[in-house]
Amino acid sequence: MRHRVAHRKLGRTTPHRRALLRNLATALFDKERIRTTLPKAKELRPFAERLITLAKREENRLHARRLAARHLQDPAVVQKLFDTIGARFATRPGGYTRILRLGPRKGDGAEMAYLELVGYEYKPAGKDGKTPKKAADKKEPEPKGEP
């Protein structure tokens, strides 16, 4: 029986699992949306939401920043977490992430999912990494003829 057993092992040793969660959380706060397996997403969700709750703190901000920096690999991501993400969720009482199931992965059949921050806007990139332009925005060429 699994009574009072809280977390998934994900087939890894404890230090490997902690490193995995730290790397996934760093990527999540950097990109605001990551694609991973469903068990990893379910395990990352409370870990990431705890860090966002730290970023929302009004008092003891320096201590909260140091606690979050223990788990995040990049100082720029820590700054983004406290400056933009914490401010975005300042009035929200919880539920900062969402899991979108994608179905099985082609190679091994593992259940895949997106884990994204609530309020994330997907911006598809067009050719050459630019967003597609509308036809109405294009200027019509000037007629060649007499000036």
Short mmCIF file of N, CA, C and O in Angstrom, two decimals:
data_model
loop_
_atom_site.label_atom_id
_atom_site.label_comp_id
_atom_site.label_asym_id
_atom_site.label_seq_id
_atom_site.Cartn_x
_atom_site.Cartn_y
_atom_site.Cartn_z
N MET A 1 0.83 -1.19 0.00
CA MET A 1 0.00 0.00 0.00
C MET A 1 0.87 1.25 0.00
O MET A 1 1.95 1.25 0.58
N ARG A 2 0.38 2.32 -0.65
CA ARG A 2 1.15 3.54 -0.81
C ARG A 2 0.65 4.64 0.11
O ARG A 2 0.68 5.81 -0.25
N HIS A 3 0.18 4.31 1.27
CA HIS A 3 -0.35 5.35 2.15
C HIS A 3 0.72 6.36 2.51
O HIS A 3 1.84 6.00 2.87
N ARG A 4 0.38 7.63 2.41
CA ARG A 4 1.23 8.77 2.79
C ARG A 4 2.54 8.84 2.01
O ARG A 4 3.53 9.39 2.49
N VAL A 5 2.55 8.27 0.81
CA VAL A 5 3.70 8.39 -0.08
C VAL A 5 3.37 9.47 -1.09
O VAL A 5 2.44 9.33 -1.88
N ALA A 6 4.13 10.58 -1.07
CA ALA A 6 3.68 11.78 -1.73
C ALA A 6 4.10 11.92 -3.19
O ALA A 6 3.32 12.34 -4.01
N HIS A 7 5.33 11.59 -3.55
CA HIS A 7 5.84 11.98 -4.86
C HIS A 7 6.19 10.79 -5.72
O HIS A 7 6.37 9.68 -5.23
N ARG A 8 6.34 11.05 -7.01
CA ARG A 8 6.74 10.02 -7.97
C ARG A 8 8.26 9.93 -8.01
O ARG A 8 8.94 10.94 -7.90
N LYS A 9 8.77 8.75 -8.25
CA LYS A 9 10.23 8.59 -8.32
C LYS A 9 10.76 8.84 -9.73
O LYS A 9 11.94 9.14 -9.89
N LEU A 10 9.93 8.69 -10.74
CA LEU A 10 10.28 8.94 -12.13
C LEU A 10 11.47 8.10 -12.60
O LEU A 10 12.18 8.48 -13.54
N GLY A 11 11.72 6.97 -11.95
CA GLY A 11 12.78 6.07 -12.38
C GLY A 11 14.18 6.63 -12.18
O GLY A 11 15.09 6.28 -12.93
N ARG A 12 14.36 7.51 -11.21
CA ARG A 12 15.64 8.17 -11.00
C ARG A 12 16.01 8.13 -9.53
O ARG A 12 15.15 8.00 -8.67
N THR A 13 17.29 8.31 -9.26
CA THR A 13 17.72 8.45 -7.87
C THR A 13 17.31 9.84 -7.38
O THR A 13 16.97 10.73 -8.17
N THR A 14 17.37 10.05 -6.08
CA THR A 14 16.91 11.32 -5.51
C THR A 14 17.68 12.52 -6.04
O THR A 14 17.05 13.51 -6.46
N PRO A 15 19.02 12.51 -6.09
CA PRO A 15 19.71 13.70 -6.64
C PRO A 15 19.40 13.93 -8.12
O PRO A 15 19.27 15.08 -8.55
N HIS A 16 19.26 12.84 -8.87
CA HIS A 16 18.92 12.98 -10.29
C HIS A 16 17.53 13.56 -10.46
O HIS A 16 17.29 14.42 -11.33
N ARG A 17 16.58 13.13 -9.64
CA ARG A 17 15.21 13.64 -9.70
C ARG A 17 15.16 15.12 -9.33
O ARG A 17 14.46 15.91 -9.97
N ARG A 18 15.90 15.51 -8.30
CA ARG A 18 15.94 16.93 -7.91
C ARG A 18 16.53 17.79 -9.01
O ARG A 18 16.04 18.87 -9.30
N ALA A 19 17.61 17.29 -9.64
CA ALA A 19 18.22 18.03 -10.74
C ALA A 19 17.26 18.15 -11.92
O ALA A 19 17.18 19.21 -12.56
N LEU A 20 16.52 17.09 -12.19
CA LEU A 20 15.53 17.11 -13.26
C LEU A 20 14.47 18.18 -13.00
O LEU A 20 14.14 18.97 -13.88
N LEU A 21 13.93 18.21 -11.78
CA LEU A 21 12.89 19.18 -11.46
C LEU A 21 13.43 20.61 -11.52
O LEU A 21 12.74 21.52 -11.97
N ARG A 22 14.67 20.81 -11.09
CA ARG A 22 15.26 22.15 -11.15
C ARG A 22 15.45 22.60 -12.59
O ARG A 22 15.17 23.75 -12.94
N ASN A 23 15.93 21.69 -13.44
CA ASN A 23 16.10 22.03 -14.85
C ASN A 23 14.77 22.30 -15.54
O ASN A 23 14.66 23.24 -16.34
N LEU A 24 13.77 21.47 -15.25
CA LEU A 24 12.45 21.69 -15.85
C LEU A 24 11.83 23.01 -15.37
O LEU A 24 11.22 23.74 -16.16
N ALA A 25 11.99 23.34 -14.09
CA ALA A 25 11.45 24.60 -13.57
C ALA A 25 12.16 25.79 -14.19
O ALA A 25 11.51 26.80 -14.54
N THR A 26 13.47 25.70 -14.36
CA THR A 26 14.22 26.78 -15.01
C THR A 26 13.72 26.99 -16.43
O THR A 26 13.49 28.12 -16.87
N ALA A 27 13.52 25.90 -17.16
CA ALA A 27 13.02 25.99 -18.54
C ALA A 27 11.59 26.54 -18.57
O ALA A 27 11.24 27.34 -19.45
N LEU A 28 10.77 26.12 -17.61
CA LEU A 28 9.38 26.59 -17.58
C LEU A 28 9.31 28.10 -17.37
O LEU A 28 8.57 28.80 -18.07
N PHE A 29 10.08 28.63 -16.44
CA PHE A 29 10.03 30.06 -16.17
C PHE A 29 10.70 30.86 -17.28
O PHE A 29 10.34 32.01 -17.53
N ASP A 30 11.65 30.25 -17.97
CA ASP A 30 12.31 30.94 -19.07
C ASP A 30 11.40 31.01 -20.30
O ASP A 30 11.19 32.07 -20.87
N LYS A 31 10.85 29.87 -20.70
CA LYS A 31 10.04 29.79 -21.92
C LYS A 31 8.55 29.99 -21.67
O LYS A 31 7.80 30.22 -22.61
N GLU A 32 8.09 29.79 -20.44
CA GLU A 32 6.69 29.88 -20.00
C GLU A 32 5.82 28.75 -20.52
O GLU A 32 4.64 28.70 -20.24
N ARG A 33 6.39 27.83 -21.29
CA ARG A 33 5.67 26.65 -21.75
C ARG A 33 6.68 25.59 -22.13
O ARG A 33 7.60 25.87 -22.90
N ILE A 34 6.53 24.38 -21.59
CA ILE A 34 7.44 23.30 -21.94
C ILE A 34 6.63 22.06 -22.29
O ILE A 34 5.52 21.87 -21.82
N ARG A 35 7.23 21.23 -23.13
CA ARG A 35 6.62 19.95 -23.50
C ARG A 35 7.41 18.85 -22.82
O ARG A 35 8.63 18.76 -22.98
N THR A 36 6.72 18.01 -22.06
CA THR A 36 7.38 16.94 -21.32
C THR A 36 6.39 15.80 -21.15
O THR A 36 5.25 15.87 -21.63
N THR A 37 6.81 14.74 -20.48
CA THR A 37 5.89 13.64 -20.23
C THR A 37 4.90 14.02 -19.14
O THR A 37 5.18 14.89 -18.31
N LEU A 38 3.77 13.38 -19.14
CA LEU A 38 2.71 13.71 -18.19
C LEU A 38 3.13 13.50 -16.74
O LEU A 38 2.89 14.37 -15.90
N PRO A 39 3.79 12.38 -16.37
CA PRO A 39 4.21 12.24 -14.97
C PRO A 39 5.20 13.32 -14.53
O PRO A 39 5.14 13.81 -13.40
N LYS A 40 6.12 13.72 -15.42
CA LYS A 40 7.06 14.80 -15.08
C LYS A 40 6.32 16.11 -14.89
O LYS A 40 6.62 16.88 -13.98
N ALA A 41 5.34 16.38 -15.75
CA ALA A 41 4.56 17.62 -15.63
C ALA A 41 3.78 17.64 -14.32
O ALA A 41 3.72 18.66 -13.63
N LYS A 42 3.19 16.51 -13.96
CA LYS A 42 2.42 16.44 -12.72
C LYS A 42 3.31 16.59 -11.50
O LYS A 42 2.89 17.12 -10.47
N GLU A 43 4.54 16.12 -11.60
CA GLU A 43 5.47 16.24 -10.48
C GLU A 43 6.06 17.65 -10.41
O GLU A 43 6.35 18.15 -9.33
N LEU A 44 6.24 18.29 -11.55
CA LEU A 44 6.82 19.64 -11.59
C LEU A 44 5.83 20.70 -11.13
O LEU A 44 6.24 21.72 -10.57
N ARG A 45 4.55 20.47 -11.34
CA ARG A 45 3.55 21.49 -11.05
C ARG A 45 3.63 22.04 -9.62
O ARG A 45 3.75 23.26 -9.44
N PRO A 46 3.58 21.23 -8.55
CA PRO A 46 3.66 21.81 -7.21
C PRO A 46 5.02 22.44 -6.92
O PRO A 46 5.11 23.44 -6.19
N PHE A 47 6.09 21.89 -7.51
CA PHE A 47 7.43 22.45 -7.33
C PHE A 47 7.49 23.87 -7.89
O PHE A 47 7.96 24.81 -7.24
N ALA A 48 6.96 24.06 -9.10
CA ALA A 48 6.98 25.37 -9.75
C ALA A 48 6.03 26.35 -9.06
O ALA A 48 6.36 27.53 -8.90
N GLU A 49 4.88 25.87 -8.64
CA GLU A 49 3.92 26.78 -8.00
C GLU A 49 4.43 27.27 -6.65
O GLU A 49 4.17 28.39 -6.26
N ARG A 50 5.21 26.45 -5.96
CA ARG A 50 5.82 26.88 -4.71
C ARG A 50 6.80 28.03 -4.97
O ARG A 50 6.88 28.99 -4.20
N LEU A 51 7.57 27.93 -6.06
CA LEU A 51 8.52 28.99 -6.41
C LEU A 51 7.80 30.28 -6.80
O LEU A 51 8.24 31.38 -6.48
N ILE A 52 6.67 30.17 -7.50
CA ILE A 52 5.90 31.37 -7.85
C ILE A 52 5.34 32.02 -6.60
O ILE A 52 5.32 33.25 -6.48
N THR A 53 4.91 31.22 -5.64
CA THR A 53 4.42 31.76 -4.38
C THR A 53 5.53 32.51 -3.66
O THR A 53 5.28 33.57 -3.05
N LEU A 54 6.76 32.01 -3.72
CA LEU A 54 7.89 32.75 -3.15
C LEU A 54 8.07 34.09 -3.85
O LEU A 54 8.37 35.11 -3.21
N ALA A 55 7.88 34.10 -5.17
CA ALA A 55 8.09 35.33 -5.95
C ALA A 55 7.02 36.37 -5.65
O ALA A 55 7.23 37.57 -5.90
N LYS A 56 5.89 35.96 -5.11
CA LYS A 56 4.80 36.91 -4.80
C LYS A 56 5.00 37.61 -3.46
O LYS A 56 4.28 38.55 -3.15
N ARG A 57 5.96 37.18 -2.65
CA ARG A 57 6.14 37.74 -1.32
C ARG A 57 6.40 39.23 -1.36
O ARG A 57 7.19 39.72 -2.16
N GLU A 58 5.76 39.97 -0.47
CA GLU A 58 6.00 41.41 -0.34
C GLU A 58 7.09 41.69 0.69
O GLU A 58 7.96 42.52 0.48
N GLU A 59 7.04 40.99 1.82
CA GLU A 59 8.06 41.18 2.85
C GLU A 59 9.13 40.11 2.69
O GLU A 59 8.88 39.04 2.14
N ASN A 60 10.33 40.42 3.11
CA ASN A 60 11.45 39.48 3.05
C ASN A 60 11.76 39.04 1.63
O ASN A 60 11.98 37.86 1.36
N ARG A 61 11.79 39.99 0.70
CA ARG A 61 12.00 39.66 -0.71
C ARG A 61 13.40 39.07 -0.96
O ARG A 61 13.54 38.19 -1.78
N LEU A 62 14.39 39.57 -0.27
CA LEU A 62 15.74 39.08 -0.49
C LEU A 62 15.86 37.61 -0.07
O LEU A 62 16.44 36.79 -0.78
N HIS A 63 15.28 37.28 1.07
CA HIS A 63 15.33 35.89 1.53
C HIS A 63 14.57 34.98 0.55
O HIS A 63 15.04 33.87 0.23
N ALA A 64 13.41 35.44 0.08
CA ALA A 64 12.64 34.66 -0.88
C ALA A 64 13.40 34.46 -2.18
O ALA A 64 13.41 33.37 -2.77
N ARG A 65 14.11 35.50 -2.62
CA ARG A 65 14.91 35.40 -3.85
C ARG A 65 16.04 34.38 -3.68
O ARG A 65 16.33 33.60 -4.57
N ARG A 66 16.65 34.36 -2.51
CA ARG A 66 17.72 33.39 -2.26
C ARG A 66 17.17 31.97 -2.16
O ARG A 66 17.82 31.02 -2.61
N LEU A 67 15.98 31.81 -1.59
CA LEU A 67 15.36 30.48 -1.53
C LEU A 67 15.04 29.98 -2.94
O LEU A 67 15.23 28.80 -3.24
N ALA A 68 14.56 30.87 -3.79
CA ALA A 68 14.24 30.46 -5.17
C ALA A 68 15.52 30.19 -5.95
O ALA A 68 15.56 29.29 -6.79
N ALA A 69 16.57 30.97 -5.69
CA ALA A 69 17.83 30.80 -6.42
C ALA A 69 18.49 29.47 -6.10
O ALA A 69 19.32 29.00 -6.87
N ARG A 70 18.12 28.85 -4.99
CA ARG A 70 18.63 27.51 -4.68
C ARG A 70 18.20 26.50 -5.74
O ARG A 70 18.90 25.53 -6.01
N HIS A 71 17.02 26.72 -6.29
CA HIS A 71 16.42 25.73 -7.18
C HIS A 71 16.53 26.08 -8.65
O HIS A 71 16.36 25.21 -9.49
N LEU A 72 16.75 27.34 -8.99
CA LEU A 72 16.81 27.74 -10.39
C LEU A 72 18.26 27.92 -10.82
O LEU A 72 19.08 28.46 -10.08
N GLN A 73 18.56 27.47 -12.02
CA GLN A 73 19.95 27.40 -12.48
C GLN A 73 20.49 28.73 -12.97
O GLN A 73 21.69 28.95 -12.95
N ASP A 74 19.63 29.62 -13.43
CA ASP A 74 20.06 30.82 -14.13
C ASP A 74 19.62 32.06 -13.36
O ASP A 74 18.44 32.22 -13.07
N PRO A 75 20.55 32.97 -13.03
CA PRO A 75 20.17 34.19 -12.32
C PRO A 75 19.20 35.07 -13.11
O PRO A 75 18.35 35.75 -12.53
N ALA A 76 19.27 35.03 -14.44
CA ALA A 76 18.33 35.80 -15.26
C ALA A 76 16.91 35.26 -15.11
O ALA A 76 15.94 36.03 -15.13
N VAL A 77 16.78 33.95 -14.95
CA VAL A 77 15.45 33.35 -14.76
C VAL A 77 14.91 33.71 -13.38
O VAL A 77 13.71 33.96 -13.23
N VAL A 78 15.77 33.77 -12.38
CA VAL A 78 15.33 34.20 -11.04
C VAL A 78 14.82 35.64 -11.11
O VAL A 78 13.77 35.97 -10.54
N GLN A 79 15.52 36.48 -11.84
CA GLN A 79 15.09 37.88 -11.97
C GLN A 79 13.75 37.95 -12.71
O GLN A 79 12.86 38.70 -12.30
N LYS A 80 13.59 37.17 -13.77
CA LYS A 80 12.32 37.16 -14.50
C LYS A 80 11.19 36.65 -13.60
O LYS A 80 10.08 37.20 -13.62
N LEU A 81 11.47 35.63 -12.80
CA LEU A 81 10.46 35.08 -11.90
C LEU A 81 9.97 36.14 -10.93
O LEU A 81 8.77 36.29 -10.73
N PHE A 82 10.88 36.89 -10.35
CA PHE A 82 10.49 37.87 -9.33
C PHE A 82 9.95 39.16 -9.94
O PHE A 82 9.08 39.79 -9.35
N ASP A 83 10.46 39.58 -11.09
CA ASP A 83 10.04 40.85 -11.66
C ASP A 83 8.75 40.75 -12.47
O ASP A 83 7.85 41.58 -12.31
N THR A 84 8.64 39.75 -13.33
CA THR A 84 7.47 39.69 -14.21
C THR A 84 6.45 38.64 -13.80
O THR A 84 5.27 38.94 -13.70
N ILE A 85 6.91 37.42 -13.53
CA ILE A 85 5.97 36.34 -13.24
C ILE A 85 5.30 36.55 -11.88
O ILE A 85 4.09 36.40 -11.74
N GLY A 86 6.09 36.91 -10.86
CA GLY A 86 5.51 37.17 -9.54
C GLY A 86 4.53 38.33 -9.56
O GLY A 86 3.48 38.28 -8.93
N ALA A 87 4.85 39.37 -10.34
CA ALA A 87 3.94 40.51 -10.45
C ALA A 87 2.67 40.14 -11.20
O ALA A 87 1.58 40.63 -10.89
N ARG A 88 2.80 39.27 -12.20
CA ARG A 88 1.63 38.87 -12.99
C ARG A 88 0.61 38.10 -12.14
O ARG A 88 -0.60 38.24 -12.31
N PHE A 89 1.11 37.29 -11.19
CA PHE A 89 0.22 36.48 -10.37
C PHE A 89 0.01 37.05 -8.97
O PHE A 89 -0.41 36.33 -8.08
N ALA A 90 0.28 38.33 -8.78
CA ALA A 90 0.21 38.94 -7.45
C ALA A 90 -1.17 38.82 -6.81
O ALA A 90 -1.29 38.61 -5.61
N THR A 91 -2.22 38.93 -7.60
CA THR A 91 -3.57 38.88 -7.04
C THR A 91 -4.21 37.51 -7.16
O THR A 91 -5.30 37.29 -6.65
N ARG A 92 -3.55 36.58 -7.82
CA ARG A 92 -4.12 35.24 -8.02
C ARG A 92 -3.81 34.37 -6.80
O ARG A 92 -2.66 34.28 -6.39
N PRO A 93 -4.81 33.70 -6.23
CA PRO A 93 -4.58 32.93 -5.01
C PRO A 93 -3.95 31.56 -5.21
O PRO A 93 -3.66 30.86 -4.25
N GLY A 94 -3.71 31.14 -6.41
CA GLY A 94 -3.09 29.84 -6.66
C GLY A 94 -3.44 29.38 -8.06
O GLY A 94 -4.12 30.07 -8.81
N GLY A 95 -2.97 28.21 -8.43
CA GLY A 95 -3.27 27.67 -9.75
C GLY A 95 -2.57 28.45 -10.85
O GLY A 95 -3.21 28.97 -11.75
N TYR A 96 -1.25 28.52 -10.78
CA TYR A 96 -0.49 29.34 -11.72
C TYR A 96 -0.11 28.58 -12.99
O TYR A 96 0.34 29.20 -13.95
N THR A 97 -0.26 27.27 -13.00
CA THR A 97 0.13 26.47 -14.15
C THR A 97 -1.04 25.65 -14.65
O THR A 97 -2.00 25.42 -13.92
N ARG A 98 -0.92 25.23 -15.90
CA ARG A 98 -1.94 24.34 -16.48
C ARG A 98 -1.24 23.24 -17.25
O ARG A 98 -0.17 23.46 -17.82
N ILE A 99 -1.84 22.05 -17.22
CA ILE A 99 -1.31 20.90 -17.95
C ILE A 99 -2.27 20.59 -19.09
O ILE A 99 -3.46 20.39 -18.88
N LEU A 100 -1.73 20.56 -20.31
CA LEU A 100 -2.52 20.21 -21.50
C LEU A 100 -1.98 18.88 -22.02
O LEU A 100 -0.83 18.78 -22.43
N ARG A 101 -2.83 17.88 -22.03
CA ARG A 101 -2.41 16.56 -22.50
C ARG A 101 -2.33 16.54 -24.02
O ARG A 101 -3.18 17.11 -24.70
N LEU A 102 -1.29 15.86 -24.54
CA LEU A 102 -1.07 15.83 -25.98
C LEU A 102 -1.29 14.46 -26.60
O LEU A 102 -1.38 14.34 -27.81
N GLY A 103 -1.33 13.42 -25.79
CA GLY A 103 -1.45 12.07 -26.34
C GLY A 103 -0.12 11.35 -26.28
O GLY A 103 0.88 11.88 -25.79
N PRO A 104 -0.07 10.15 -26.81
CA PRO A 104 1.15 9.35 -26.70
C PRO A 104 2.25 9.83 -27.66
O PRO A 104 1.99 10.28 -28.76
N ARG A 105 3.49 9.68 -27.20
CA ARG A 105 4.65 9.99 -28.03
C ARG A 105 4.83 8.87 -29.05
O ARG A 105 4.58 7.70 -28.75
N LYS A 106 5.27 9.23 -30.24
CA LYS A 106 5.34 8.26 -31.33
C LYS A 106 6.35 7.15 -31.05
O LYS A 106 6.09 6.00 -31.34
N GLY A 107 7.49 7.48 -30.49
CA GLY A 107 8.55 6.49 -30.34
C GLY A 107 8.24 5.41 -29.32
O GLY A 107 8.33 4.21 -29.62
N ASP A 108 7.87 5.81 -28.10
CA ASP A 108 7.71 4.82 -27.04
C ASP A 108 6.31 4.81 -26.42
O ASP A 108 6.06 4.04 -25.50
N GLY A 109 5.42 5.64 -26.89
CA GLY A 109 4.06 5.65 -26.39
C GLY A 109 3.88 6.36 -25.06
O GLY A 109 2.82 6.24 -24.45
N ALA A 110 4.90 7.10 -24.60
CA ALA A 110 4.78 7.83 -23.34
C ALA A 110 3.76 8.96 -23.49
O ALA A 110 3.73 9.65 -24.52
N GLU A 111 2.93 9.14 -22.49
CA GLU A 111 1.92 10.20 -22.51
C GLU A 111 2.62 11.55 -22.39
O GLU A 111 3.36 11.79 -21.45
N MET A 112 2.38 12.44 -23.36
CA MET A 112 3.03 13.74 -23.40
C MET A 112 2.05 14.84 -22.98
O MET A 112 0.84 14.67 -23.07
N ALA A 113 2.62 15.96 -22.53
CA ALA A 113 1.79 17.08 -22.09
C ALA A 113 2.58 18.38 -22.19
O ALA A 113 3.81 18.38 -22.17
N TYR A 114 1.84 19.47 -22.34
CA TYR A 114 2.41 20.80 -22.19
C TYR A 114 2.17 21.23 -20.76
O TYR A 114 1.06 21.08 -20.23
N LEU A 115 3.17 21.82 -20.13
CA LEU A 115 3.00 22.49 -18.85
C LEU A 115 3.28 23.95 -19.12
O LEU A 115 4.36 24.30 -19.60
N GLU A 116 2.29 24.81 -18.87
CA GLU A 116 2.45 26.22 -19.19
C GLU A 116 1.92 27.07 -18.06
O GLU A 116 1.09 26.63 -17.26
N LEU A 117 2.43 28.29 -17.99
CA LEU A 117 1.92 29.25 -17.02
C LEU A 117 0.58 29.77 -17.51
O LEU A 117 0.38 29.98 -18.71
N VAL A 118 -0.34 29.99 -16.59
CA VAL A 118 -1.65 30.52 -16.94
C VAL A 118 -1.44 31.92 -17.51
O VAL A 118 -0.67 32.72 -16.99
N GLY A 119 -2.12 32.21 -18.60
CA GLY A 119 -1.96 33.50 -19.25
C GLY A 119 -0.92 33.49 -20.35
O GLY A 119 -0.66 34.51 -20.98
N TYR A 120 -0.35 32.32 -20.61
CA TYR A 120 0.64 32.20 -21.69
C TYR A 120 -0.07 32.34 -23.02
O TYR A 120 -1.10 31.73 -23.26
N GLU A 121 0.47 33.16 -23.90
CA GLU A 121 -0.09 33.34 -25.24
C GLU A 121 0.83 32.67 -26.24
O GLU A 121 2.00 33.04 -26.34
N TYR A 122 0.31 31.72 -26.98
CA TYR A 122 1.11 31.03 -27.99
C TYR A 122 1.23 31.93 -29.20
O TYR A 122 0.24 32.40 -29.75
N LYS A 123 2.48 32.18 -29.63
CA LYS A 123 2.73 33.02 -30.79
C LYS A 123 3.45 32.17 -31.83
O LYS A 123 4.65 31.97 -31.75
N PRO A 124 2.71 31.66 -32.83
CA PRO A 124 3.38 30.82 -33.83
C PRO A 124 4.32 31.64 -34.68
O PRO A 124 4.02 32.78 -35.05
N ALA A 125 5.46 31.07 -35.00
CA ALA A 125 6.45 31.76 -35.84
C ALA A 125 6.22 31.36 -37.29
O ALA A 125 5.99 30.20 -37.60
N GLY A 126 6.29 32.33 -38.16
CA GLY A 126 6.17 32.08 -39.59
C GLY A 126 7.52 31.70 -40.16
O GLY A 126 8.42 31.26 -39.46
N LYS A 127 7.68 31.87 -41.45
CA LYS A 127 8.97 31.58 -42.08
C LYS A 127 10.01 32.57 -41.58
O LYS A 127 9.70 33.72 -41.29
N ASP A 128 11.24 32.14 -41.51
CA ASP A 128 12.37 32.95 -41.05
C ASP A 128 12.20 33.42 -39.61
O ASP A 128 12.78 34.42 -39.23
N GLY A 129 11.37 32.75 -38.83
CA GLY A 129 11.21 33.09 -37.42
C GLY A 129 10.40 34.35 -37.18
O GLY A 129 10.34 34.85 -36.07
N LYS A 130 9.75 34.87 -38.22
CA LYS A 130 8.95 36.08 -38.06
C LYS A 130 7.48 35.69 -37.99
O LYS A 130 7.06 34.68 -38.54
N THR A 131 6.69 36.53 -37.35
CA THR A 131 5.27 36.25 -37.30
C THR A 131 4.65 36.57 -38.65
O THR A 131 5.08 37.50 -39.34
N PRO A 132 3.64 35.81 -39.08
CA PRO A 132 3.05 36.06 -40.39
C PRO A 132 2.34 37.41 -40.42
O PRO A 132 1.70 37.83 -39.46
N LYS A 133 2.45 38.08 -41.56
CA LYS A 133 1.82 39.38 -41.72
C LYS A 133 0.47 39.21 -42.40
O LYS A 133 0.28 38.33 -43.23
N LYS A 134 -0.44 40.08 -42.07
CA LYS A 134 -1.74 40.06 -42.70
C LYS A 134 -1.64 40.70 -44.08
O LYS A 134 -0.81 41.55 -44.34
N ALA A 135 -2.54 40.30 -44.96
CA ALA A 135 -2.53 40.84 -46.32
C ALA A 135 -2.88 42.32 -46.32
O ALA A 135 -2.44 43.08 -47.18
N ALA A 136 -3.68 42.75 -45.35
CA ALA A 136 -4.08 44.15 -45.29
C ALA A 136 -2.93 45.06 -44.89
O ALA A 136 -2.94 46.25 -45.20
N ASP A 137 -1.94 44.51 -44.21
CA ASP A 137 -0.82 45.32 -43.75
C ASP A 137 0.20 45.59 -44.85
O ASP A 137 1.02 46.49 -44.73
N LYS A 138 0.16 44.79 -45.92
CA LYS A 138 1.15 44.96 -46.98
C LYS A 138 0.83 46.19 -47.81
O LYS A 138 -0.33 46.47 -48.14
N LYS A 139 1.86 46.92 -48.16
CA LYS A 139 1.69 48.09 -49.02
C LYS A 139 1.64 47.62 -50.47
O LYS A 139 2.37 46.73 -50.87
N GLU A 140 0.77 48.25 -51.22
CA GLU A 140 0.69 47.91 -52.63
C GLU A 140 1.80 48.63 -53.36
O GLU A 140 2.13 49.78 -53.05
N PRO A 141 2.40 47.99 -54.36
CA PRO A 141 3.48 48.65 -55.09
C PRO A 141 2.94 49.83 -55.90
O PRO A 141 1.82 49.81 -56.40
N GLU A 142 3.77 50.85 -55.97
CA GLU A 142 3.37 52.04 -56.72
C GLU A 142 3.44 51.73 -58.21
O GLU A 142 4.36 51.06 -58.66
N PRO A 143 2.47 52.24 -58.98
CA PRO A 143 2.49 51.97 -60.43
C PRO A 143 3.66 52.66 -61.10
O PRO A 143 4.01 53.79 -60.77
N LYS A 144 4.26 51.96 -62.04
CA LYS A 144 5.39 52.54 -62.78
C LYS A 144 4.83 53.27 -63.98
O LYS A 144 4.12 52.71 -64.79
N GLY A 145 5.15 54.46 -64.06
CA GLY A 145 4.66 55.26 -65.18
C GLY A 145 5.16 56.68 -65.03
O GLY A 145 6.24 56.92 -64.48
N GLU A 146 4.38 57.62 -65.49
CA GLU A 146 4.80 59.01 -65.39
C GLU A 146 4.69 59.49 -63.97
O GLU A 146 3.73 59.19 -63.27
N PRO A 147 5.69 60.27 -63.54
CA PRO A 147 5.66 60.76 -62.16
C PRO A 147 4.68 61.87 -61.93
O PRO A 147 4.11 62.47 -62.69
#
